[in-house]
Amino acid sequence: MDSNEVNKLLAGFLGTCFIVFSVGIVSDALFASPAPEKPGFAIEATEPAEGGAAGPAAEAKPIADLLATANAEAGAAVFKKCQACHTGEKGGPNKVGPDLWDLVDRPVAEHEGFAYSAGMKEFSKGGAEKWTYDNINHFLLSPKKFVKGTAMGFAGLAKDEDRANVIAYLRTLSDNPKPLPAPGAAADASAPAKPAEGAAPAKPAEGAAPAAPAKPAEGAAPAK
């Protein structure tokens, strides 16, 4: 093999190496993936501004109205969600939560043998607060909003029908079920009563002096 052929082979080899090297440089530039400053994925979440107003608390409908159409048998099915933490038997054991036998009108945080949270004890006001139908309704709607600091991790029952049915079922877990509240019993009693249509205006109390007529302003002409 003469020197010309050797030179051609070397030139072809070097040219091929140059092309491969050039392609590698261009590929790195096009598809570069710089390493992140911190490993993992960045997830941005919008947080409320400090001091911002809290969202409106959930409101429960009057339980007296809900119980008027409640179904205790349907409530027994919903109560299965509670059985992981509660029993409903007479003399039943406490679990993660206290036994719920005879719950309606029972003093809050007073069930024997159960260690209640500080939040529940504060809410109970030393046993003065009771598990009325209304209290149970609000608690089942949103436990942590109704009793601040409660250890109950249940998110609550958002559906009015589910809460009413469960409360109707809880009412049956007693030797003497408490009377149901009359529908409309939760109406606002603070508003002043209106006189009946056609009724005479109220008379002043007996012996009270009649109101003196207003005196004309100083310098004003007397009325004609």
Short mmCIF file of C-alpha atoms in Angstrom, two decimals:
data_model
loop_
_atom_site.label_atom_id
_atom_site.label_comp_id
_atom_site.label_asym_id
_atom_site.label_seq_id
_atom_site.Cartn_x
_atom_site.Cartn_y
_atom_site.Cartn_z
CA MET A 1 0.00 0.00 0.00
CA ASP A 2 1.51 3.32 -1.09
CA SER A 3 1.61 6.46 0.97
CA ASN A 4 -1.25 8.14 -0.92
CA GLU A 5 -3.73 5.43 0.05
CA VAL A 6 -2.57 5.58 3.66
CA ASN A 7 -3.09 9.32 3.72
CA LYS A 8 -6.59 8.91 2.24
CA LEU A 9 -7.55 6.36 4.91
CA LEU A 10 -6.23 8.57 7.71
CA ALA A 11 -8.03 11.58 6.29
CA GLY A 12 -11.31 9.63 6.07
CA PHE A 13 -10.92 8.35 9.65
CA LEU A 14 -10.20 11.82 11.02
CA GLY A 15 -13.11 13.29 9.07
CA THR A 16 -15.48 10.68 10.51
CA CYS A 17 -14.25 11.39 14.04
CA PHE A 18 -14.75 15.12 13.50
CA ILE A 19 -18.33 14.63 12.28
CA VAL A 20 -19.26 12.35 15.21
CA PHE A 21 -17.72 14.76 17.71
CA SER A 22 -19.54 17.73 16.13
CA VAL A 23 -22.89 15.91 16.21
CA GLY A 24 -22.38 15.15 19.94
CA ILE A 25 -21.72 18.80 20.73
CA VAL A 26 -24.78 20.00 18.81
CA SER A 27 -27.02 17.36 20.48
CA ASP A 28 -25.88 18.38 23.95
CA ALA A 29 -26.65 22.00 23.18
CA LEU A 30 -30.15 21.24 21.80
CA PHE A 31 -31.27 18.77 24.47
CA ALA A 32 -29.47 20.13 27.53
CA SER A 33 -31.22 19.42 30.84
CA PRO A 34 -29.63 21.43 33.64
CA ALA A 35 -29.74 19.87 37.09
CA PRO A 36 -32.28 21.46 39.47
CA GLU A 37 -31.07 23.37 42.51
CA LYS A 38 -33.07 21.01 44.72
CA PRO A 39 -34.01 17.40 43.92
CA GLY A 40 -37.67 16.53 43.44
CA PHE A 41 -40.61 18.31 41.86
CA ALA A 42 -41.71 21.83 42.71
CA ILE A 43 -45.38 22.06 43.64
CA GLU A 44 -46.79 25.53 44.01
CA ALA A 45 -49.78 25.97 46.28
CA THR A 46 -51.65 29.19 46.86
CA GLU A 47 -51.98 29.98 50.56
CA PRO A 48 -54.31 32.59 52.04
CA ALA A 49 -52.65 35.83 53.05
CA GLU A 50 -51.74 36.05 56.71
CA GLY A 51 -54.56 37.59 58.68
CA GLY A 52 -57.08 36.93 55.90
CA ALA A 53 -60.67 36.23 56.76
CA ALA A 54 -61.52 32.61 57.42
CA GLY A 55 -64.10 30.89 55.23
CA PRO A 56 -67.70 30.78 56.43
CA ALA A 57 -68.45 27.98 58.87
CA ALA A 58 -70.80 25.26 57.71
CA GLU A 59 -74.37 25.69 58.90
CA ALA A 60 -76.77 22.90 59.75
CA LYS A 61 -80.48 23.00 59.04
CA PRO A 62 -82.82 22.82 62.07
CA ILE A 63 -82.74 19.25 63.29
CA ALA A 64 -86.40 19.38 64.33
CA ASP A 65 -87.38 19.78 60.69
CA LEU A 66 -84.94 17.12 59.48
CA LEU A 67 -86.08 14.53 62.02
CA ALA A 68 -89.70 14.88 60.88
CA THR A 69 -88.84 12.80 57.79
CA ALA A 70 -85.86 10.82 59.12
CA ASN A 71 -85.53 7.06 58.76
CA ALA A 72 -83.85 5.18 61.61
CA GLU A 73 -83.29 2.05 59.49
CA ALA A 74 -81.43 4.10 56.89
CA GLY A 75 -79.50 5.67 59.76
CA ALA A 76 -78.36 2.23 60.92
CA ALA A 77 -76.68 1.76 57.54
CA VAL A 78 -74.93 5.13 57.77
CA PHE A 79 -73.90 4.35 61.36
CA LYS A 80 -71.63 1.61 60.02
CA LYS A 81 -69.18 4.41 59.20
CA CYS A 82 -69.02 5.15 62.93
CA GLN A 83 -68.48 1.59 64.10
CA ALA A 84 -64.74 1.68 63.47
CA CYS A 85 -64.48 4.02 66.47
CA HIS A 86 -67.75 3.61 68.43
CA THR A 87 -70.04 0.92 69.76
CA GLY A 88 -73.76 1.45 70.23
CA GLU A 89 -74.52 -1.34 72.66
CA LYS A 90 -75.85 -1.02 76.17
CA GLY A 91 -72.80 -1.37 78.39
CA GLY A 92 -70.65 -1.66 75.28
CA PRO A 93 -66.92 -1.03 75.43
CA ASN A 94 -65.23 2.24 74.61
CA LYS A 95 -63.06 2.11 71.52
CA VAL A 96 -61.27 5.02 69.87
CA GLY A 97 -64.43 6.92 70.79
CA PRO A 98 -66.90 6.38 73.65
CA ASP A 99 -69.86 4.01 73.55
CA LEU A 100 -72.90 5.80 72.09
CA TRP A 101 -75.69 3.96 73.90
CA ASP A 102 -78.25 6.43 75.28
CA LEU A 103 -76.35 9.36 73.76
CA VAL A 104 -79.24 11.80 73.29
CA ASP A 105 -79.34 14.29 76.19
CA ARG A 106 -76.29 12.68 77.81
CA PRO A 107 -73.86 15.20 79.39
CA VAL A 108 -70.96 15.93 77.06
CA ALA A 109 -67.59 14.35 77.98
CA GLU A 110 -69.09 12.49 80.94
CA HIS A 111 -69.19 8.87 79.72
CA GLU A 112 -67.54 6.66 82.30
CA GLY A 113 -64.14 5.21 81.48
CA PHE A 114 -63.34 7.31 78.43
CA ALA A 115 -60.47 9.84 78.31
CA TYR A 116 -61.86 12.90 76.50
CA SER A 117 -59.78 15.53 74.75
CA ALA A 118 -59.18 18.92 76.33
CA GLY A 119 -61.31 20.53 73.64
CA MET A 120 -64.28 18.29 74.39
CA LYS A 121 -63.94 18.87 78.13
CA GLU A 122 -63.91 22.62 77.57
CA PHE A 123 -67.00 22.38 75.38
CA SER A 124 -68.81 20.34 78.02
CA LYS A 125 -68.57 23.14 80.61
CA GLY A 126 -68.16 20.60 83.38
CA GLY A 127 -71.01 18.42 82.13
CA ALA A 128 -73.51 21.29 81.87
CA GLU A 129 -73.63 20.95 78.08
CA LYS A 130 -75.59 17.97 76.81
CA TRP A 131 -75.79 16.05 73.56
CA THR A 132 -79.08 17.56 72.49
CA TYR A 133 -80.48 16.79 69.06
CA ASP A 134 -79.22 20.17 67.90
CA ASN A 135 -75.70 19.65 69.29
CA ILE A 136 -75.43 16.21 67.71
CA ASN A 137 -76.58 17.64 64.37
CA HIS A 138 -73.95 20.39 64.36
CA PHE A 139 -71.21 18.04 65.57
CA LEU A 140 -71.94 15.46 62.86
CA LEU A 141 -71.90 18.17 60.22
CA SER A 142 -68.35 19.28 61.08
CA PRO A 143 -66.85 17.93 64.33
CA LYS A 144 -63.71 20.08 64.35
CA LYS A 145 -65.58 23.31 63.55
CA PHE A 146 -68.23 22.72 66.21
CA VAL A 147 -65.88 21.53 69.00
CA LYS A 148 -62.50 23.19 68.72
CA GLY A 149 -59.71 20.82 69.69
CA THR A 150 -61.73 17.61 69.50
CA ALA A 151 -59.67 14.50 68.82
CA MET A 152 -62.37 13.08 66.54
CA GLY A 153 -60.86 12.75 63.08
CA PHE A 154 -64.13 12.15 61.22
CA ALA A 155 -64.73 14.76 58.50
CA GLY A 156 -68.48 14.89 59.08
CA LEU A 157 -71.72 14.11 57.23
CA ALA A 158 -72.48 16.84 54.70
CA LYS A 159 -75.90 15.51 53.67
CA ASP A 160 -78.80 16.65 55.84
CA GLU A 161 -80.63 13.38 55.20
CA ASP A 162 -77.69 11.26 56.40
CA ARG A 163 -77.32 13.25 59.62
CA ALA A 164 -81.04 13.12 60.35
CA ASN A 165 -81.18 9.38 59.74
CA VAL A 166 -78.17 8.69 61.96
CA ILE A 167 -79.60 10.82 64.77
CA ALA A 168 -82.94 9.04 64.44
CA TYR A 169 -81.04 5.75 64.78
CA LEU A 170 -79.00 6.98 67.77
CA ARG A 171 -82.30 7.91 69.44
CA THR A 172 -83.35 4.24 69.29
CA LEU A 173 -80.21 3.19 71.20
CA SER A 174 -81.86 3.74 74.55
CA ASP A 175 -84.27 2.06 76.96
CA ASN A 176 -86.23 5.33 76.99
CA PRO A 177 -85.84 7.16 73.66
CA LYS A 178 -86.08 10.92 74.11
CA PRO A 179 -89.08 12.74 72.58
CA LEU A 180 -88.54 14.19 69.13
CA PRO A 181 -88.49 17.99 68.88
CA ALA A 182 -91.47 19.59 67.19
CA PRO A 183 -90.78 20.86 63.65
CA GLY A 184 -90.16 24.60 63.67
CA ALA A 185 -89.01 24.53 67.31
CA ALA A 186 -85.72 26.16 66.31
CA ALA A 187 -87.43 29.32 65.05
CA ASP A 188 -85.90 32.57 66.22
CA ALA A 189 -87.53 33.50 69.52
CA SER A 190 -85.56 36.71 69.94
CA ALA A 191 -87.64 38.73 67.47
CA PRO A 192 -90.37 40.90 69.06
CA ALA A 193 -93.85 39.52 68.68
CA LYS A 194 -96.07 41.32 66.19
CA PRO A 195 -99.65 42.28 67.19
CA ALA A 196 -102.38 40.26 65.58
CA GLU A 197 -104.01 41.79 62.53
CA GLY A 198 -106.79 44.18 63.61
CA ALA A 199 -105.68 44.19 67.24
CA ALA A 200 -105.92 47.48 69.15
CA PRO A 201 -102.67 49.27 70.00
CA ALA A 202 -101.25 48.63 73.43
CA LYS A 203 -102.64 50.81 76.21
CA PRO A 204 -100.40 52.57 78.75
CA ALA A 205 -100.03 50.92 82.11
CA GLU A 206 -102.71 51.72 84.67
CA GLY A 207 -101.88 54.87 86.63
CA ALA A 208 -99.31 56.05 84.13
CA ALA A 209 -99.49 59.73 83.29
CA PRO A 210 -100.44 60.59 79.70
CA ALA A 211 -97.64 61.92 77.60
CA ALA A 212 -97.34 65.71 77.71
CA PRO A 213 -97.91 67.51 74.39
CA ALA A 214 -94.78 68.72 72.71
CA LYS A 215 -93.91 72.36 73.37
CA PRO A 216 -93.33 74.63 70.41
CA ALA A 217 -89.75 75.60 69.75
CA GLU A 218 -88.61 78.88 71.31
CA GLY A 219 -89.68 81.80 69.09
CA ALA A 220 -91.89 79.61 66.90
CA ALA A 221 -95.38 80.82 66.02
CA PRO A 222 -98.24 78.90 67.67
CA ALA A 223 -100.06 76.44 65.46
CA LYS A 224 -103.38 77.76 64.01
#
